[in-house]
Coordinates of C-alpha atoms in Angstrom, one line a residue:
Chain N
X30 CA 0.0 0.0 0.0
X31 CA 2.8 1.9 0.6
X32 CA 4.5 1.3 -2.3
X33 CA 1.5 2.1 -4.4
X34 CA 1.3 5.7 -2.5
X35 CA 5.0 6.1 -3.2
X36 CA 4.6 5.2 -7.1
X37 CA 1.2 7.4 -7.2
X38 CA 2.8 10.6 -5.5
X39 CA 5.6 10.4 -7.7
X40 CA 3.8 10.3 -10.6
X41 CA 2.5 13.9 -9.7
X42 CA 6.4 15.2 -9.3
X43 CA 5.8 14.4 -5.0
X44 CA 8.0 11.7 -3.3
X45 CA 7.4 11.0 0.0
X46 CA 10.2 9.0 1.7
X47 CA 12.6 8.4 4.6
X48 CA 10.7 7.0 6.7
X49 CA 11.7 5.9 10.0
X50 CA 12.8 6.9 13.5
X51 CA 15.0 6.1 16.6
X52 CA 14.6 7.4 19.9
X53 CA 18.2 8.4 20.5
X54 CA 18.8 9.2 17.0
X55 CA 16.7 11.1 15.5
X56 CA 15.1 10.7 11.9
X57 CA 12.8 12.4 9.6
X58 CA 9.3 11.1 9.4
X59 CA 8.6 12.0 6.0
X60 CA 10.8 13.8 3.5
X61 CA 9.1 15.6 0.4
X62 CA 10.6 16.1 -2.8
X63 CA 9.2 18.9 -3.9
X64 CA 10.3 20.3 -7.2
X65 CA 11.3 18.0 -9.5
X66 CA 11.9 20.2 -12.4
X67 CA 12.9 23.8 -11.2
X68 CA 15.1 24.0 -8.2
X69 CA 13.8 26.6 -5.2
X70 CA 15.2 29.4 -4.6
X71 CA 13.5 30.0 -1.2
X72 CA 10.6 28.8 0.5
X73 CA 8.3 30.0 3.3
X74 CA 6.5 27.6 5.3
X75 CA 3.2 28.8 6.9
X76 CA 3.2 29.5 10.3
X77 CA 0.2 26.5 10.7
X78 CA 2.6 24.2 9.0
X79 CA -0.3 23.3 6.3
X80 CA 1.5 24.4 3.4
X81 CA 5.1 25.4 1.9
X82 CA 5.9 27.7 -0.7
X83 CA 8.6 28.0 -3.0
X84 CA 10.0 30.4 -5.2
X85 CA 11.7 28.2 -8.4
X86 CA 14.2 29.0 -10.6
X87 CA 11.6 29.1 -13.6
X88 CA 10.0 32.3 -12.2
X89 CA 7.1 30.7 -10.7
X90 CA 5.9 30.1 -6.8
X91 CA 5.2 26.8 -6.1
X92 CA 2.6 25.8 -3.1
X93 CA 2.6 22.5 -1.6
X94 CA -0.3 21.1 1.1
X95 CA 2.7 19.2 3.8
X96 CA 0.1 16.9 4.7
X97 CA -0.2 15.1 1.5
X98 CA 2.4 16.6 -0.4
X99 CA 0.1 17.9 -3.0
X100 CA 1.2 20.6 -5.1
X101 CA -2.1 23.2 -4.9
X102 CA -0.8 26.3 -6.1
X103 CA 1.1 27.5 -9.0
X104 CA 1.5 31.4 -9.1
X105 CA 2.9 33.8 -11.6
X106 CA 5.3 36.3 -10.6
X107 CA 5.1 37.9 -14.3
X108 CA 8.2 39.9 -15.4
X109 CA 11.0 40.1 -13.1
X110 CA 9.2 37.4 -11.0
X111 CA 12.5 35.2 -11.2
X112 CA 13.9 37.2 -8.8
X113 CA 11.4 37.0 -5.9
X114 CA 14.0 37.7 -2.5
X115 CA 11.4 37.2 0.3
X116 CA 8.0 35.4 1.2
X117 CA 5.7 35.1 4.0
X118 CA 2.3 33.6 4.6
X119 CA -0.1 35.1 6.7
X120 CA -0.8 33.9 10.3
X121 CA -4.0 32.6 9.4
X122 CA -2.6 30.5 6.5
X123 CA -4.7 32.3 3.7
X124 CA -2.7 34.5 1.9
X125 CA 0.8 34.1 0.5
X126 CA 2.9 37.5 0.0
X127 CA 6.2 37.8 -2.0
X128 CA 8.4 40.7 -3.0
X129 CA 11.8 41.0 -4.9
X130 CA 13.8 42.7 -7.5
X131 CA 10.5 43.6 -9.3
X132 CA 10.4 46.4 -6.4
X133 CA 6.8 45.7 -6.0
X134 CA 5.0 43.4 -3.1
X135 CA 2.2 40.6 -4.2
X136 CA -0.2 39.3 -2.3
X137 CA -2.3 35.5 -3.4
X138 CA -5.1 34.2 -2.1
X139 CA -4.2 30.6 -1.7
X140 CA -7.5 29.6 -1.6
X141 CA -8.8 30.8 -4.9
X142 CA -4.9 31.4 -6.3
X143 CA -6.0 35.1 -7.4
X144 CA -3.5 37.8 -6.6
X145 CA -5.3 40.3 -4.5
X146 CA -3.3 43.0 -3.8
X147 CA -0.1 44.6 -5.1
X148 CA 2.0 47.0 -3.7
X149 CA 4.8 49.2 -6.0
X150 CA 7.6 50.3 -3.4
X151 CA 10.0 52.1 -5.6
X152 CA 12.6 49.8 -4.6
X153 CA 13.7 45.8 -4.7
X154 CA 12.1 44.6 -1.6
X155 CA 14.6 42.4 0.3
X156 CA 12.2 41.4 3.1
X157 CA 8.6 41.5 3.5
X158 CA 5.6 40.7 6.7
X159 CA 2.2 40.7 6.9
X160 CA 0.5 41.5 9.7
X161 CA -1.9 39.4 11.1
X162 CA -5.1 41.2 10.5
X163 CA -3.7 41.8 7.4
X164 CA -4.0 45.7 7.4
X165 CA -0.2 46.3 7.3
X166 CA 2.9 45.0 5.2
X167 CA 6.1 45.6 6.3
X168 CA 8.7 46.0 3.7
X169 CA 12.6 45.6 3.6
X170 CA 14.1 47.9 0.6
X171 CA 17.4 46.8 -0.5
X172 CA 19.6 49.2 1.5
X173 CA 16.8 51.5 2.7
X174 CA 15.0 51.7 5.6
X175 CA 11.7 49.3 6.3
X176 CA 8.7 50.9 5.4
X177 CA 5.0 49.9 7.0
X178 CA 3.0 50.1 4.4
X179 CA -1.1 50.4 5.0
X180 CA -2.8 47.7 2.6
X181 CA -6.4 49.6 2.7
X182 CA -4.6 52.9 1.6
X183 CA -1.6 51.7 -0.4
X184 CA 0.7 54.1 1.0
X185 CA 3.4 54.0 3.7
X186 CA 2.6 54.9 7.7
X187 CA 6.0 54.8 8.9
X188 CA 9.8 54.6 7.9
X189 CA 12.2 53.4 10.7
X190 CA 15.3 54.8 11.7
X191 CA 18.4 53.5 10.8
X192 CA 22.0 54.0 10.9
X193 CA 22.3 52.8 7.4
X194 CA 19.8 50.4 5.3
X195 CA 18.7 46.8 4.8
X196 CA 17.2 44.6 6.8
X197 CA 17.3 41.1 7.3
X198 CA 13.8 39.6 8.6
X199 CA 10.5 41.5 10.0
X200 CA 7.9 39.5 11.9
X201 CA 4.6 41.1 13.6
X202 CA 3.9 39.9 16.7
X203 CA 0.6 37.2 16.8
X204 CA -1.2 40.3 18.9
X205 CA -0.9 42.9 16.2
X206 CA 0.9 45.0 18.7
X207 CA 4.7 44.5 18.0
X208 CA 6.9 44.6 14.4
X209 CA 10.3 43.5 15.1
X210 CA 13.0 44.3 12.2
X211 CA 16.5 42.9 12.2
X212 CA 18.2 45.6 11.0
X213 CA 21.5 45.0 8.6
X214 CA 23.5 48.1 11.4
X215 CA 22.8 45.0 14.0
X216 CA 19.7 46.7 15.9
X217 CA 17.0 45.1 16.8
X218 CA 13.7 47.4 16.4
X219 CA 10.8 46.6 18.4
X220 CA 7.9 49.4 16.9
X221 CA 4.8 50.1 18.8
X222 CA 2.5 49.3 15.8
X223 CA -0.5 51.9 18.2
X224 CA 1.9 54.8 18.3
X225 CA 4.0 54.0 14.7
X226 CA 7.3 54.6 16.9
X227 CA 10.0 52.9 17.9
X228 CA 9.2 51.1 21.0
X229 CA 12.9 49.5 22.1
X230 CA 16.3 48.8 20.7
X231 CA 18.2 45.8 21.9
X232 CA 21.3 46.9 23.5
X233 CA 22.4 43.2 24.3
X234 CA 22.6 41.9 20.8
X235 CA 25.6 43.2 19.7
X236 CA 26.0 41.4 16.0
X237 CA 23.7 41.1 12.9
X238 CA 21.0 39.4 14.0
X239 CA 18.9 37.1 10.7
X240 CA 15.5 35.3 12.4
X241 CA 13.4 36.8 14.5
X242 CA 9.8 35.2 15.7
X243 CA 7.3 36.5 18.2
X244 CA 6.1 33.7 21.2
X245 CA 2.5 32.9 20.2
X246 CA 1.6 34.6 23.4
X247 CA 3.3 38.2 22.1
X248 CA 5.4 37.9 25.1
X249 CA 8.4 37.5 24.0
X250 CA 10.5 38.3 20.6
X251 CA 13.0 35.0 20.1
X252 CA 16.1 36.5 18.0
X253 CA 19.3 34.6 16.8
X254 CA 22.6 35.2 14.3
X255 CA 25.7 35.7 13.7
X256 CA 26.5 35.9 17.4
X257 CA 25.4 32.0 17.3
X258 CA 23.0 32.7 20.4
X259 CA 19.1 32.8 20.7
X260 CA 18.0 35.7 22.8
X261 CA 14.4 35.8 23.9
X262 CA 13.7 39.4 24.6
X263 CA 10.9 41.5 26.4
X264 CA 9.2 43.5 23.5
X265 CA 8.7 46.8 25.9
X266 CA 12.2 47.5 27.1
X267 CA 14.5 45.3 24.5
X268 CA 15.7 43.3 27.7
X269 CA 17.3 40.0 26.4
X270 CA 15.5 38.0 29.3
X271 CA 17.2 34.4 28.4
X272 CA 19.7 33.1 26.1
X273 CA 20.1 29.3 24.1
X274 CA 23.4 28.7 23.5
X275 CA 23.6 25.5 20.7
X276 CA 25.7 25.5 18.1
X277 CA 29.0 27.3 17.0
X278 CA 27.6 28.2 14.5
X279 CA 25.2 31.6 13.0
X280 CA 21.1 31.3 13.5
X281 CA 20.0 31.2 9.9
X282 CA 15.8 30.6 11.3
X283 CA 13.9 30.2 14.0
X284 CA 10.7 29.3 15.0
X285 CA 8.4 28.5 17.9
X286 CA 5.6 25.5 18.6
X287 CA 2.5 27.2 18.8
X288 CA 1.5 25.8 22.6
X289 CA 4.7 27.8 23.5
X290 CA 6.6 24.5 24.9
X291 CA 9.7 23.9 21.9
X292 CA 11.9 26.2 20.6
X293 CA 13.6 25.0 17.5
X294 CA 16.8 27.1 15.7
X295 CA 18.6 26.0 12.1
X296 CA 22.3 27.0 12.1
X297 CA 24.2 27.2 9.1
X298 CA 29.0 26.7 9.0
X299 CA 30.0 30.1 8.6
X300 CA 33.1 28.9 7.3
X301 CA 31.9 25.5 5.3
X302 CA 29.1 26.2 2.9
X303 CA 29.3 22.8 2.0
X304 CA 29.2 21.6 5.7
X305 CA 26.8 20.6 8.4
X306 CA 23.8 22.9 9.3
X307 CA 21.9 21.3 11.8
X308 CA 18.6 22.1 14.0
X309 CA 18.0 22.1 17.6
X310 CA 15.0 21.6 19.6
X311 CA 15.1 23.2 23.2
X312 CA 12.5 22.5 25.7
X313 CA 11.4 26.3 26.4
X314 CA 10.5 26.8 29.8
X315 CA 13.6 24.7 31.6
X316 CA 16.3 26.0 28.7
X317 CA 17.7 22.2 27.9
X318 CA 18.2 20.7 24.7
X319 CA 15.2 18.5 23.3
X320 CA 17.0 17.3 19.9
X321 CA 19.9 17.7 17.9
X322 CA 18.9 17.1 14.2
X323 CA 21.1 17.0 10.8
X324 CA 19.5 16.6 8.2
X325 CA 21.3 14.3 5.8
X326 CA 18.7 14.6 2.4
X327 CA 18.6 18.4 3.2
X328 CA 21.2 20.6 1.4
X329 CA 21.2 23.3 3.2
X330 CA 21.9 26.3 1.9
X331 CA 24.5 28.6 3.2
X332 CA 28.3 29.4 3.8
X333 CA 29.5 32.9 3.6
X334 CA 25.7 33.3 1.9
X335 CA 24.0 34.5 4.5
X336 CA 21.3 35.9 2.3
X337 CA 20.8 32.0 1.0
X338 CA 20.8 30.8 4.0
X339 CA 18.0 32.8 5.9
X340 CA 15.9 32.9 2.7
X341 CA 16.3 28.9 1.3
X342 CA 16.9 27.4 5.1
X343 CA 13.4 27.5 7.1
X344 CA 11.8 25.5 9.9
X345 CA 8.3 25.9 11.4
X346 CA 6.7 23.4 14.0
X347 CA 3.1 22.0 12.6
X348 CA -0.1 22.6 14.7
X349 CA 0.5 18.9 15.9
X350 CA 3.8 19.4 17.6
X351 CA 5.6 18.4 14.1
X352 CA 9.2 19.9 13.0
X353 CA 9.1 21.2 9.6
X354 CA 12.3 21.4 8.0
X355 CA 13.2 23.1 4.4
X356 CA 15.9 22.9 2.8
X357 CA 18.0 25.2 0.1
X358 CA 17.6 22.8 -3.1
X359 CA 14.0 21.3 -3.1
X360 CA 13.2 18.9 -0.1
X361 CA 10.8 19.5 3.1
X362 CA 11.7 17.2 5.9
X363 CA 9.0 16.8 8.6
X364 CA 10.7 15.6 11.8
X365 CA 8.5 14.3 14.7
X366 CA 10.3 15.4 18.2
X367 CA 8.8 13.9 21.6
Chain X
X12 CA 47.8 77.3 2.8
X13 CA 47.0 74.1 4.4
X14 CA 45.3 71.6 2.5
X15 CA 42.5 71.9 5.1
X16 CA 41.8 75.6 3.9
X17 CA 42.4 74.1 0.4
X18 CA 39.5 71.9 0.6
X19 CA 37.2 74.5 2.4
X20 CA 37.3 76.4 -0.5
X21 CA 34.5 76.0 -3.3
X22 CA 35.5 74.1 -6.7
X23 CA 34.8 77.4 -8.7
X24 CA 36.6 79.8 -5.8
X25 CA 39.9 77.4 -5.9
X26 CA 39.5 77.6 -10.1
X27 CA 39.2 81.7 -10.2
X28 CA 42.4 81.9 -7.4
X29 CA 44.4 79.9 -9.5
X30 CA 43.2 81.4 -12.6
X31 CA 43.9 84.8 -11.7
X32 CA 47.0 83.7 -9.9
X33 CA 48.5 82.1 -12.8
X34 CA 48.7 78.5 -11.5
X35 CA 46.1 77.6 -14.5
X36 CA 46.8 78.8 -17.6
X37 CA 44.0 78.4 -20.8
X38 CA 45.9 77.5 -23.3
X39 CA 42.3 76.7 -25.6
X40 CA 40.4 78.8 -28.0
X41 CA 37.1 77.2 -25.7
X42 CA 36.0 80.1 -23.2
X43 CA 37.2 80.3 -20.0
X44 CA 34.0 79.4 -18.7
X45 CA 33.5 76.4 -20.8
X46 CA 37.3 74.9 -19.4
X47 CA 36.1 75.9 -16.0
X48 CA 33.4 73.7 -16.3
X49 CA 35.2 71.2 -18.0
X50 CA 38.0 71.1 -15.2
X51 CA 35.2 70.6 -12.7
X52 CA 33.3 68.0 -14.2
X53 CA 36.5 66.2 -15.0
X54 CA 37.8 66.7 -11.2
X55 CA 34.2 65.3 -9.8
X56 CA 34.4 62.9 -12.2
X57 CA 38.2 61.7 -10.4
X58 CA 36.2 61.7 -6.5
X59 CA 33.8 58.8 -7.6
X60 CA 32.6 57.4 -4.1
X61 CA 34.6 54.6 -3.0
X62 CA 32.6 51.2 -3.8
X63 CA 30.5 50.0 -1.8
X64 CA 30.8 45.9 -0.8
X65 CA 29.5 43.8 1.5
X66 CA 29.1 44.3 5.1
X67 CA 29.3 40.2 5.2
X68 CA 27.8 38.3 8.5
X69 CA 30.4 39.5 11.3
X70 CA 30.4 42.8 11.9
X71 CA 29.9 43.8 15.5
X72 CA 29.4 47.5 16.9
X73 CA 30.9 48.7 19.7
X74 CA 34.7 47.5 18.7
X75 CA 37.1 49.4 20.7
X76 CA 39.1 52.3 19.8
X77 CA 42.5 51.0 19.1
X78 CA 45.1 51.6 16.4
X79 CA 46.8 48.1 17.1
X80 CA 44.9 45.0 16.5
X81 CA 48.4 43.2 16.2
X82 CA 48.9 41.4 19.7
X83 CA 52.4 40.7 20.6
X84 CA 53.2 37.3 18.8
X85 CA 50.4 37.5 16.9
X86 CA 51.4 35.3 13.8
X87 CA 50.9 36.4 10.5
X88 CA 52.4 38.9 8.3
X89 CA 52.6 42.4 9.7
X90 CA 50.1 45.0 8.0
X91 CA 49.9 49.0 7.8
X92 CA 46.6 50.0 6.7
X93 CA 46.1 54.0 6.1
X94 CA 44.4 56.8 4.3
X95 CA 42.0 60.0 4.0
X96 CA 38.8 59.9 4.2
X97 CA 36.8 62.5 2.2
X98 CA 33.8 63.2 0.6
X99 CA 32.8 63.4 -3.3
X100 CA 33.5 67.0 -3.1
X101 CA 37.1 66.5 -2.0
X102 CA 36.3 68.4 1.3
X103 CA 38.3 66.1 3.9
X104 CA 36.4 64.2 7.0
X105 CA 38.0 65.2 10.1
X106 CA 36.4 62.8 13.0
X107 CA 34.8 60.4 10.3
X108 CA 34.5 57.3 11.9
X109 CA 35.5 54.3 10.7
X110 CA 35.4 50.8 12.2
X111 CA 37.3 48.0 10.6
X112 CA 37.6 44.1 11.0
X113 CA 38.8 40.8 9.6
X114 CA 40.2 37.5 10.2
X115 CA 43.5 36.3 11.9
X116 CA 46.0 34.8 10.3
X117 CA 44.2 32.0 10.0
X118 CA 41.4 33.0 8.6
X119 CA 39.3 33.3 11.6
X120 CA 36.7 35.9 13.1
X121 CA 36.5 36.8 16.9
X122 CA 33.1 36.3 17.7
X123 CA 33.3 36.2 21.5
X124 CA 35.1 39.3 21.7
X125 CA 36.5 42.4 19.8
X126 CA 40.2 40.7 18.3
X127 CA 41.2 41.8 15.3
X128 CA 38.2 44.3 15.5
X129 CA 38.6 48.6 15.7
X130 CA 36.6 51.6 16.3
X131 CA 38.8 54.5 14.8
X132 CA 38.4 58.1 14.2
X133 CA 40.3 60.1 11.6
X134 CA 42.6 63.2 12.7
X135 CA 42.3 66.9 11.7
X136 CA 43.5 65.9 7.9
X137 CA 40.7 62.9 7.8
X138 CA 43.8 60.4 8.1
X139 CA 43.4 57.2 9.6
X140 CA 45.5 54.4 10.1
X141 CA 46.1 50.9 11.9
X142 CA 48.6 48.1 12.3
X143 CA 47.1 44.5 11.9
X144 CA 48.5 41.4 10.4
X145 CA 47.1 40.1 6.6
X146 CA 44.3 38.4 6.8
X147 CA 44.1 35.1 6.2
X148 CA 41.9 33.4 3.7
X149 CA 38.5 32.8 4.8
X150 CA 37.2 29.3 4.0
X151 CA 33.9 30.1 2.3
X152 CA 35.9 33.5 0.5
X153 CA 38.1 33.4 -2.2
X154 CA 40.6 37.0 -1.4
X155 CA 42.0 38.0 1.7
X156 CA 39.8 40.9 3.0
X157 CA 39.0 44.0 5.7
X158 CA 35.7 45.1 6.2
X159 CA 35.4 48.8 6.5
X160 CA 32.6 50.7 7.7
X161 CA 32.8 54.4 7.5
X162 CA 30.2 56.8 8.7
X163 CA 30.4 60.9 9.0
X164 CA 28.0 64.0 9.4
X165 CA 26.0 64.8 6.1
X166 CA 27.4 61.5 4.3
X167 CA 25.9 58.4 3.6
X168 CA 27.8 55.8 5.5
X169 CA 29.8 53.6 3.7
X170 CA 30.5 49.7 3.9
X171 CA 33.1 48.2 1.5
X172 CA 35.9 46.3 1.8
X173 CA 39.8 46.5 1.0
X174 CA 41.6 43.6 -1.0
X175 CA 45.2 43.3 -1.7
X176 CA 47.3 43.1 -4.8
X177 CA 49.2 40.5 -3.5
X178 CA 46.8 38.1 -2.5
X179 CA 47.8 34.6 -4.4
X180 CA 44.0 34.1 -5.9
X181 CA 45.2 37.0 -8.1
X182 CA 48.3 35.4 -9.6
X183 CA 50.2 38.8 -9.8
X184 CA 47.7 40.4 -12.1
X185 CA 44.9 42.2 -10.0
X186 CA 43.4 43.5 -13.4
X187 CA 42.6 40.2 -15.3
X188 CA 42.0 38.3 -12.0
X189 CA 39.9 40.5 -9.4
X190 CA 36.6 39.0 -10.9
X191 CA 38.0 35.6 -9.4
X192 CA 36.3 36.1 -5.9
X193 CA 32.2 37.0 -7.1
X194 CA 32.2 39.4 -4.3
X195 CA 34.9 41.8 -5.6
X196 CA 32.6 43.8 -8.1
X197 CA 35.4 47.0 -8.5
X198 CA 39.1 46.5 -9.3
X199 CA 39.4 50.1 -7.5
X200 CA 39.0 48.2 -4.1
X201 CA 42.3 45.9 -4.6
X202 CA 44.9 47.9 -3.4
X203 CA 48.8 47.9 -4.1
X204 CA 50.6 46.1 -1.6
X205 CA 54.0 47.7 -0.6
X206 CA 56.5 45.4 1.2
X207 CA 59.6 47.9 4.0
X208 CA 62.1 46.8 6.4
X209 CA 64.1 43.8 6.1
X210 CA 63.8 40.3 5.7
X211 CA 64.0 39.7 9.2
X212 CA 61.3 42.3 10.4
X213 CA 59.0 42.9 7.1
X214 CA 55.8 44.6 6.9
X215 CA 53.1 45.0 4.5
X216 CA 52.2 49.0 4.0
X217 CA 48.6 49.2 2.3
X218 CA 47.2 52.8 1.7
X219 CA 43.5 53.1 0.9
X220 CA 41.8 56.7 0.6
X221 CA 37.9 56.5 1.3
X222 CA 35.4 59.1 -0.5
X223 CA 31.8 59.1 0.8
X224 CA 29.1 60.4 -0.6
X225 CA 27.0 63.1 0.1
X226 CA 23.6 62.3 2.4

């Protein structure tokens, strides 16, 4: 029966593979191949862990359903498309947004596939969030300050300070209260989204910092990069309350189960681009490591790239407690962690 | 007059004192005017902004002020690095501030703490210099390398780095071979490499002038 699903799923472009599991070493559950024919040049998973998207080298983004591997979506990016540099679903899991060289900002509806908004910002977008009532995108500009944009009014609210441009991620926080920006000068940038201001800088982090994720409770901002630490940090005052300390290694993601409990980090070798990147799994309240994972299928990507690294390298725990794991070629592995 | 006072002057004041002085002679049938204005687009056109490059994954603020990063017995080739720092407009940068870092001799960055790793600030003249060791080569680079990041009022700050001519990825021809490491996009940043002392206590001397632009 297996072998039939095997044969079946391939037969659409999907494998699904690698199963198998060991309690004191642990293994992927499932491992997706997901594009076949045109390699990804980064992916977003969504922050339900229902679907992954990817943007392919032949200018089009992919979406796959995790649970059954299904391709669902295929979306145009139209001219300059090739060159998407960022992508992020909504909270909700409904709409998929993507900005790039194209120096515009799209957003899909994934359940009817029809672009529903487009935003033109002047300027290649390097990063880009949505929020989660889905009022305000945040937008990265190569080298230039982020921009909040207001979706109902197409115009920007707010430009944030900088000492010089770029930015490497922007999450909201699950509240609608908080935008963090990691911020290429190595500040962190907590903005009170009520007042449109800068809220708190984060002293403590003293290097360029690459993922950033809000607890689900808004409590806390996780942070982690090139100083090879996770920092969880009080969003009113930029107080780095606790630090994980895994690998020697740079933070290329990070991401956070949604009942609070497992905190789970990618690192990417610095100095190897072809070597190891592995993921931890920390139990969050006591601070101790849950599981060290490598994935072997994965190539991650990486190296002196830290751009490829943060935008091709992304994990996201599922609503079931899963570990989603993408890699930089074109493979999803999803880990089960007890 | 100093070349402070030089500087302070406009483009077209320093063109009319000289002119009148006799330091510039037309020797054209164009209009004065029109070789003014040729002699000033051509001299802007010398103060192109320094390259930009990339600010790469490990810089860290806060470096300490210090004009040696070379710890005694530090292996590794001894290394001068110095220059001016200006602006497109030729007007000098007193107090620009410029913070610098790169590798060991190995190839390896201080993460933990601030070795090999400076905050500096350039004199009255906008000059600036330090004493390092070369860098080594960085396993996922191809050139030996030191980031730069130079800010100062009413100019856009600058990140780029400085290569050197000497580097063995090069193969003693900077000009054909600078495209060899992807991230060297300007043959302007590889700079000429200039070995003093003697054999027993040599030292690499590197000079690299730095014009901003104008915010």
């Amino acid at each position: 029966m297996l072998g039939t699903g095997l044969r079946g799923l391939s037969a659409a472009g999907v494998l699904l593979a690698g199963l198998g599991w060991a309690a004191d070493k642990p293994a992927p559950r499932q491992t997706i191949e997901l594009t076949p024919n045109a390699a990804l040049r980064l992916s977003a998973i969504s922050p339900n862990g229902e679907f992954i998207a990817g943007a392919c080298k032949d200018g089009k983004i992919r979406v796959w359903e995790i649970s059954s591997g299904k391709l669902i979506r295929t979306l145009e990016l139209g001219q300059g498309g090739s060159d998407a540099e960022s992508m992020q679903f909504s909270q909700d899991g409904t709409v998929l947004a993507a900005g790039g060289h194209a120096a515009n900002v799209r957003l899909w509806s994934l359940s009817t596939g029809e672009l529903k908004d487009q935003l033109t910002t002047g300027a290649p977008v390097d990063v880009v969030a949505l929020s989660p009532d889905l009022r305000l995108v945040a937008v990265a500009p190569a080298e230039l300050p982020v921009e909040i944009w207001s979706l109902q009014e197409h115009k920007i609210l707010a430009k944030l300070p900088a000492k010089f441009g770029g930015s490497a991620a922007l999450t909201f926080s699950t509240n609608g209260k908080w935008l963090a920006s990691a911020d290429s000068d190595t500040e962190i940038r907590i903005i009170d989204l009520d007042k449109m201001a800068v809220r708190a800088t984060v002293d403590e982090v003293l290097m360029e910092t690459f993922a950033i994720a809000f607890t689900p409770d808004s409590s806390m901002l996780l942070a982690g990069g090139a100083d090879q630490v996770l920092a969880a940090i009080e969003p009113a005052t930029g107080k780095v309350i606790r630090r994980f300390v895994g690998e020697p290694w740079p933070v290329s993601n990070v991401c956070i189960s949604r009942d609070g409990r497992s905190l789970g980090a990618i690192y990417f070798d610095a100095y190897d681009s072809a070597g190891p990147a592995p993921a931890l799994v920390w139990d969050f309240s006591t601070g101790s490591v849950r599981a060290r994972l490598s994935p072997a299928k994965i190539h991650f990507a990486g190296g002196a790239n830290v751009k490829a690294a943060t935008a091709s390298n992304q994990c996201e725990f599922a609503s079931d407690g899963k570990l989603l794991l993408a890699g930089g070629q074109n493979q999803l592995e999803v880990w089960t962690i007890q | 007059m100093s070349s402070r006072l030089l500087f302070s002057l406009s483009r077209r004041e320093m063109l009319q004192k000289c002119m009148a002085m006799g330091a510039i002679t037309i020797a054209s049938s164009v209009s004065r005017d029109a070789m003014a204005a040729a002699f000033e687009a051509r001299e802007r056109e010398l103060r192109k902004p320094t390259p930009s490059n990339d600010l790469g994954p490990f810089y860290k603020r806060r470096a300490p002020n210090s004009m040696n990063l070379r710890a005694t017995g530090d292996p590794g080739l001894p290394l001068g690095v110095s220059g001016r720092v200006f602006d497109t407009l030729g007007q000098i940068l007193p107090q620009a501030t410029l913070e610098v870092w790169q590798t060991d001799h190995y190839g390896h960055y201080d993460i933990e703490g601030y070795r090999y790793r400076s905050t500096l600030i350039a004199d009255s003249q906008g000059e600036y210099k330090f004493d390092s060791v070369m860098p080594g080569h960085y396993p996922d680079r191809v050139c030996q390398h030191i980031h730069c990041l130079v800010t100062a009022p009413g100019c856009k700050p600058l990140i780029t780095q400085l290569y050197f001519a000497s580097d063995r990825v090069f193969d003693g021809d900077p000009d054909r071979n600078f495209t060899r490491d992807p991230l060297i996009h300007s043959r302007e940043l590889v700079r000429p490499v200039i070995l003093t002392g003697d054999p027993k206590d040599i030292k690499a001397i590197v000079r690299f002038d730095l014009c901003l632009e104008r915010a």
